[in-house]
Coordinates of C-alpha atoms in Angstrom, one line a residue:
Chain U
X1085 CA 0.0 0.0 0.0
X1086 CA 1.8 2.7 -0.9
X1087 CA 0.8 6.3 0.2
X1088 CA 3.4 8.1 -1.7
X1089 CA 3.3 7.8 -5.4
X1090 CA 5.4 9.6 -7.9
X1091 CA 4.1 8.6 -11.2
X1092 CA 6.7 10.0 -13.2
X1093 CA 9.9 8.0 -13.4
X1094 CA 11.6 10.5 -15.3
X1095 CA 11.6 13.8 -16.6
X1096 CA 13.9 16.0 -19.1
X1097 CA 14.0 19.6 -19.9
X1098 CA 15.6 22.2 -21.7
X1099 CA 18.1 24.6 -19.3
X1100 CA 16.6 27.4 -18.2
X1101 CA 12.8 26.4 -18.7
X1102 CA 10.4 25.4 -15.4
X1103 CA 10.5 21.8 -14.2
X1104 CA 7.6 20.5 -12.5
X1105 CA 7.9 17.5 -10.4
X1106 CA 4.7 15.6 -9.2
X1107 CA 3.9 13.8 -6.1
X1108 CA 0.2 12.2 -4.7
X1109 CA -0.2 11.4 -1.5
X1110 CA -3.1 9.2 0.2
X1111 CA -2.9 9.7 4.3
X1112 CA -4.3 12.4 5.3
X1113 CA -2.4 11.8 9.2
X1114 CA 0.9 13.7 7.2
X1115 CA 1.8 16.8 9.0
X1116 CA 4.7 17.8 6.5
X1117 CA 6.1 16.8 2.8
X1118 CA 9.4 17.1 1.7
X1119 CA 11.5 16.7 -1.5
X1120 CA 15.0 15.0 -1.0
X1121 CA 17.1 15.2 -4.0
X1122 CA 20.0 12.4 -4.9
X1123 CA 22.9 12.5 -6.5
X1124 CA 24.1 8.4 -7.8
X1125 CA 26.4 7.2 -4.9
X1126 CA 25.1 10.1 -2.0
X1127 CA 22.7 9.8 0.3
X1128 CA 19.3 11.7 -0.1
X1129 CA 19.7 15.3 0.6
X1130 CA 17.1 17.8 2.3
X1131 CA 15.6 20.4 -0.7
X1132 CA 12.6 21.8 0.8
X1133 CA 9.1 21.4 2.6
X1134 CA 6.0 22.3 3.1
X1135 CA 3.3 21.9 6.3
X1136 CA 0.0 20.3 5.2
X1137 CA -1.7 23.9 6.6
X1138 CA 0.4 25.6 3.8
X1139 CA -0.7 25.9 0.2
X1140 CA 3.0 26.9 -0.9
X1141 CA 6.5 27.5 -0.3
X1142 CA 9.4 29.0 -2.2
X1143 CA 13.3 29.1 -1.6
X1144 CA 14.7 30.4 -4.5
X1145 CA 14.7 28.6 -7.4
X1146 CA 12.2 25.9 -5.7
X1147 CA 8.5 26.0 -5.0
X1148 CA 6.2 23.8 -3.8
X1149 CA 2.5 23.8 -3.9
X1150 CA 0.4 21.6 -2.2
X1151 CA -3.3 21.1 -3.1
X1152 CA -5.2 19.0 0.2
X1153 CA -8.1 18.4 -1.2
X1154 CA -6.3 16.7 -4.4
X1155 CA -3.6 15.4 -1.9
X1156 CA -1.1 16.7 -4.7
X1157 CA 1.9 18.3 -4.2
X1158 CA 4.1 19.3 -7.0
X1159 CA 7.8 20.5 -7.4
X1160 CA 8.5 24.0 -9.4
X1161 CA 12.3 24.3 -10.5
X1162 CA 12.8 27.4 -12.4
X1163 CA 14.8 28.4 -13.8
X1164 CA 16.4 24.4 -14.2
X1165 CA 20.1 24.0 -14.3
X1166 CA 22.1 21.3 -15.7
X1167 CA 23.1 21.1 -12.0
X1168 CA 19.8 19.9 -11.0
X1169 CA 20.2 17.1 -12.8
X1170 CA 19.4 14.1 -10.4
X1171 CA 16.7 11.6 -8.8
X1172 CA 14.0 13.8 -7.0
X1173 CA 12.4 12.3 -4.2
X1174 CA 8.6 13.1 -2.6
X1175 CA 8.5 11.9 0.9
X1176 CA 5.8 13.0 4.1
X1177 CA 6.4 13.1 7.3
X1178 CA 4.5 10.8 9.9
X1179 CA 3.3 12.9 13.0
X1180 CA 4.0 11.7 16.3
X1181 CA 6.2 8.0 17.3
X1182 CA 8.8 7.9 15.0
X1183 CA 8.3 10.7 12.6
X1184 CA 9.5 8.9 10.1
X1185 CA 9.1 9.9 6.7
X1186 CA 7.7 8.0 3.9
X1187 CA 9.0 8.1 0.0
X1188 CA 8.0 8.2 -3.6
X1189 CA 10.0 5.9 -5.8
X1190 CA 11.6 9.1 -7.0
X1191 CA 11.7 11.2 -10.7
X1192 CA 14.8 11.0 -12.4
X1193 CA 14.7 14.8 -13.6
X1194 CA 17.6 15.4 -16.5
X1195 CA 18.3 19.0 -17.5
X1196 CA 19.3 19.6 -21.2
X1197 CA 22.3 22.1 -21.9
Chain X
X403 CA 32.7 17.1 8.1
X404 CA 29.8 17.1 10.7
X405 CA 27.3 14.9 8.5
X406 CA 25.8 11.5 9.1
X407 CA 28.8 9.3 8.4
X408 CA 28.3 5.6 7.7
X409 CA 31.2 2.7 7.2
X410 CA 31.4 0.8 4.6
X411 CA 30.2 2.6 1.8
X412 CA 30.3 -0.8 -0.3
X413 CA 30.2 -4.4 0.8
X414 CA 30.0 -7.3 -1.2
X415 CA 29.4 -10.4 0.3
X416 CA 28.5 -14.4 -0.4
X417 CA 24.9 -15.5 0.2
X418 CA 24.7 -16.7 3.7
X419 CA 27.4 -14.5 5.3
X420 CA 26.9 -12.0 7.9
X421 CA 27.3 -8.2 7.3
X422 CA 27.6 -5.1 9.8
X423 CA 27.1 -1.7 9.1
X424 CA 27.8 1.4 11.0
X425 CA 26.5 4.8 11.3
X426 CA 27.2 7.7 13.0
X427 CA 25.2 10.7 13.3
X428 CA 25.1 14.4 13.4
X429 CA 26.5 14.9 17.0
X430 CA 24.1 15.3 19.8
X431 CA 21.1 14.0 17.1
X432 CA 19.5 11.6 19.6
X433 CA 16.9 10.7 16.9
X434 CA 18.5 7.7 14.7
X435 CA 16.9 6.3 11.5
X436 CA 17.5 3.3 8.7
X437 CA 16.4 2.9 5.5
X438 CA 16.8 0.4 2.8
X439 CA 16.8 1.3 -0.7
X440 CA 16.3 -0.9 -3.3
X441 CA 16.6 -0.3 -6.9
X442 CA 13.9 1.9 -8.2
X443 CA 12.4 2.5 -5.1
X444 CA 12.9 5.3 -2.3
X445 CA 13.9 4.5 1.0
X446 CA 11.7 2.5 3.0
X447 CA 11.5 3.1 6.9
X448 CA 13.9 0.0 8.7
X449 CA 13.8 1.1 12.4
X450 CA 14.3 4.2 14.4
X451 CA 16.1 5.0 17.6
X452 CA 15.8 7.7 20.1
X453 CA 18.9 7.6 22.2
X454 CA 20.0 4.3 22.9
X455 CA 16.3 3.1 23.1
X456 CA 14.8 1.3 19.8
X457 CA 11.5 2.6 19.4
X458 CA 10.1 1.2 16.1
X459 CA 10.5 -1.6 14.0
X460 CA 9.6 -2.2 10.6
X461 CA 8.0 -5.3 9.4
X462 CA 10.9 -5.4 6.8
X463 CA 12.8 -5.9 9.4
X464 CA 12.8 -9.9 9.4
X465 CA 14.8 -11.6 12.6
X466 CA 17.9 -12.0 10.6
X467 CA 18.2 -8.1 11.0
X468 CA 19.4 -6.4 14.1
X469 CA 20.2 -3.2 14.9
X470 CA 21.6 -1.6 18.3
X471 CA 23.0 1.8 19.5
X472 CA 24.6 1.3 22.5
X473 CA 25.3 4.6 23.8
X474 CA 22.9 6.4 22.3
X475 CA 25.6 7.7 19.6
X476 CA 26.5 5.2 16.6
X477 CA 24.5 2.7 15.8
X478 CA 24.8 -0.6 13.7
X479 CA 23.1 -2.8 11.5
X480 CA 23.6 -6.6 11.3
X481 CA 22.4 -8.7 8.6
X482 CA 22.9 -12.3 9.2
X483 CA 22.5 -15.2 7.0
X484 CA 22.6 -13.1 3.9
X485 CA 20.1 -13.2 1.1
X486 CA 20.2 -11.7 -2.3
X487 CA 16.9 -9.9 -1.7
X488 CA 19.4 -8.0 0.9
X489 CA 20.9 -6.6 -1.8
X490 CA 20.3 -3.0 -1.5
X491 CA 21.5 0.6 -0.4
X492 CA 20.6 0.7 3.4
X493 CA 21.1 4.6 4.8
X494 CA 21.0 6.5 8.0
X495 CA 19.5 9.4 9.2
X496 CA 19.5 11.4 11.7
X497 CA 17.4 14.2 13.6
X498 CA 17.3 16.5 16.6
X499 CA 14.9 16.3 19.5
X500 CA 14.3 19.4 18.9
X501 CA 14.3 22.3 16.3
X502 CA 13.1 19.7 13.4
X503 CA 10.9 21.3 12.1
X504 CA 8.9 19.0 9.3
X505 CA 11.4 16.4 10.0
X506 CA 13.7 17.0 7.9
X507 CA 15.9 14.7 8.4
X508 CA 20.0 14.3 7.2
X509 CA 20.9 11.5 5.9
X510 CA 24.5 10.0 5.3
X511 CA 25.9 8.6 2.4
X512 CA 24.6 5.1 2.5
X513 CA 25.8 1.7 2.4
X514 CA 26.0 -0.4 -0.9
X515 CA 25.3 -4.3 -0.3
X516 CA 25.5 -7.0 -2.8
X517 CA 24.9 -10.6 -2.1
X518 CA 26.3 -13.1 -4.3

């Protein structure tokens, strides 16, 4: 049963247009969601989040949105760097116990020069 | 270097064989995490530690696996009686008690098992 699902396995763009990562979610207990990116041989590393009483956040180049009632959540990269280039995990974060978080299989997102 | 740190980073090993892995967190992180990652999936929750106390358990986490962290700082993973379905990248994470906001959570490099 999985409650994260990235649909997308891959993506490619063109440098310098928007990237848009997707993620759907089917708990409604998460409190957060986060994107992790990874680079082949490194461990996942933190991008950005969003709390579940948010709509949106930006940090620069990145900006999530999150749409409850859809439980959808999507990734904005713009403008996309070569750089970016790597596998883009969705995960949520379980409230309470643990807190641990919960992944997407990941979009491998490839930015064109 | 203040990350999560974890030893080996690869390990190859004959089916039937037992492994250990170590990790060692961000210091004073007293929340510890593992995941296992297997090819074209993301991580998958393992087990989770706060302090030295193991809190939660994952039913992935068959009886051939055990984890510890004895002093409430490293922690280590035993596999025994390897499998190939072991085969995977198992990671570490760590968090603070407090100040994690979202629970964002750093993770370390990983280690790279293969079972032959």
């Amino acid at each position: 049963d999985q409650q994260v699902k990235q649909n997308s396995p891959s993506l490619s763009v063109q440098e310098g247009r928007i990237s848009i990562l997707n993620c759907d979610y089917t708990n409604s207990m998460f409190d957060y969601f986060l994107w992790y990116k990874k680079y082949p041989a490194e461990g996942p590393t933190f991008l950005i989040s969003i709390s579940s009483i948010k709509d949106k956040n930006e940090d620069g180049r990145f900006t999530v949105f999150l749409n409850k009632s859809a439980k959808h959540l999507s990734l904005h990269i713009v403008p996309s760097q070569p750089g970016d280039s790597a596998v883009y995990f969705c995960a949520a974060h379980v409230q309470g116990g643990s807190e641990k978080l919960v992944f997407g299989k990941g979009t491998k997102l490839t930015v064109n020069p | 270097d203040t990350g999560v740190s974890q030893d080996p980073r690869h390990k190859i090993t004959k089916r039937g064989q037992n492994v250990t892995f170590r990790c060692d967190p961000i210091s004073e992180h007293n929340r510890l995490y593992w995941y296992r990652q297997t090819l074209g999936q993301g991580p998958e929750f393992l087990t989770y530690f706060q302090n030295e106390a193991q809190l939660e358990k994952s039913r992935l986490l068959s009886d051939r696996f055990s984890a510890e962290r004895p002093k409430g700082s490293f922690s280590t993973l035993e596999i025994q009686r390897t499998e190939q379905g072991d085969s995977a990248m198992y990671l570490c994470a760590s968090l603070p008690t407090t100040g994690s906001l979202g629970g964002t959570q750093y993770f370390g490099p990983g280690t790279r098992l293969l079972v032959l």
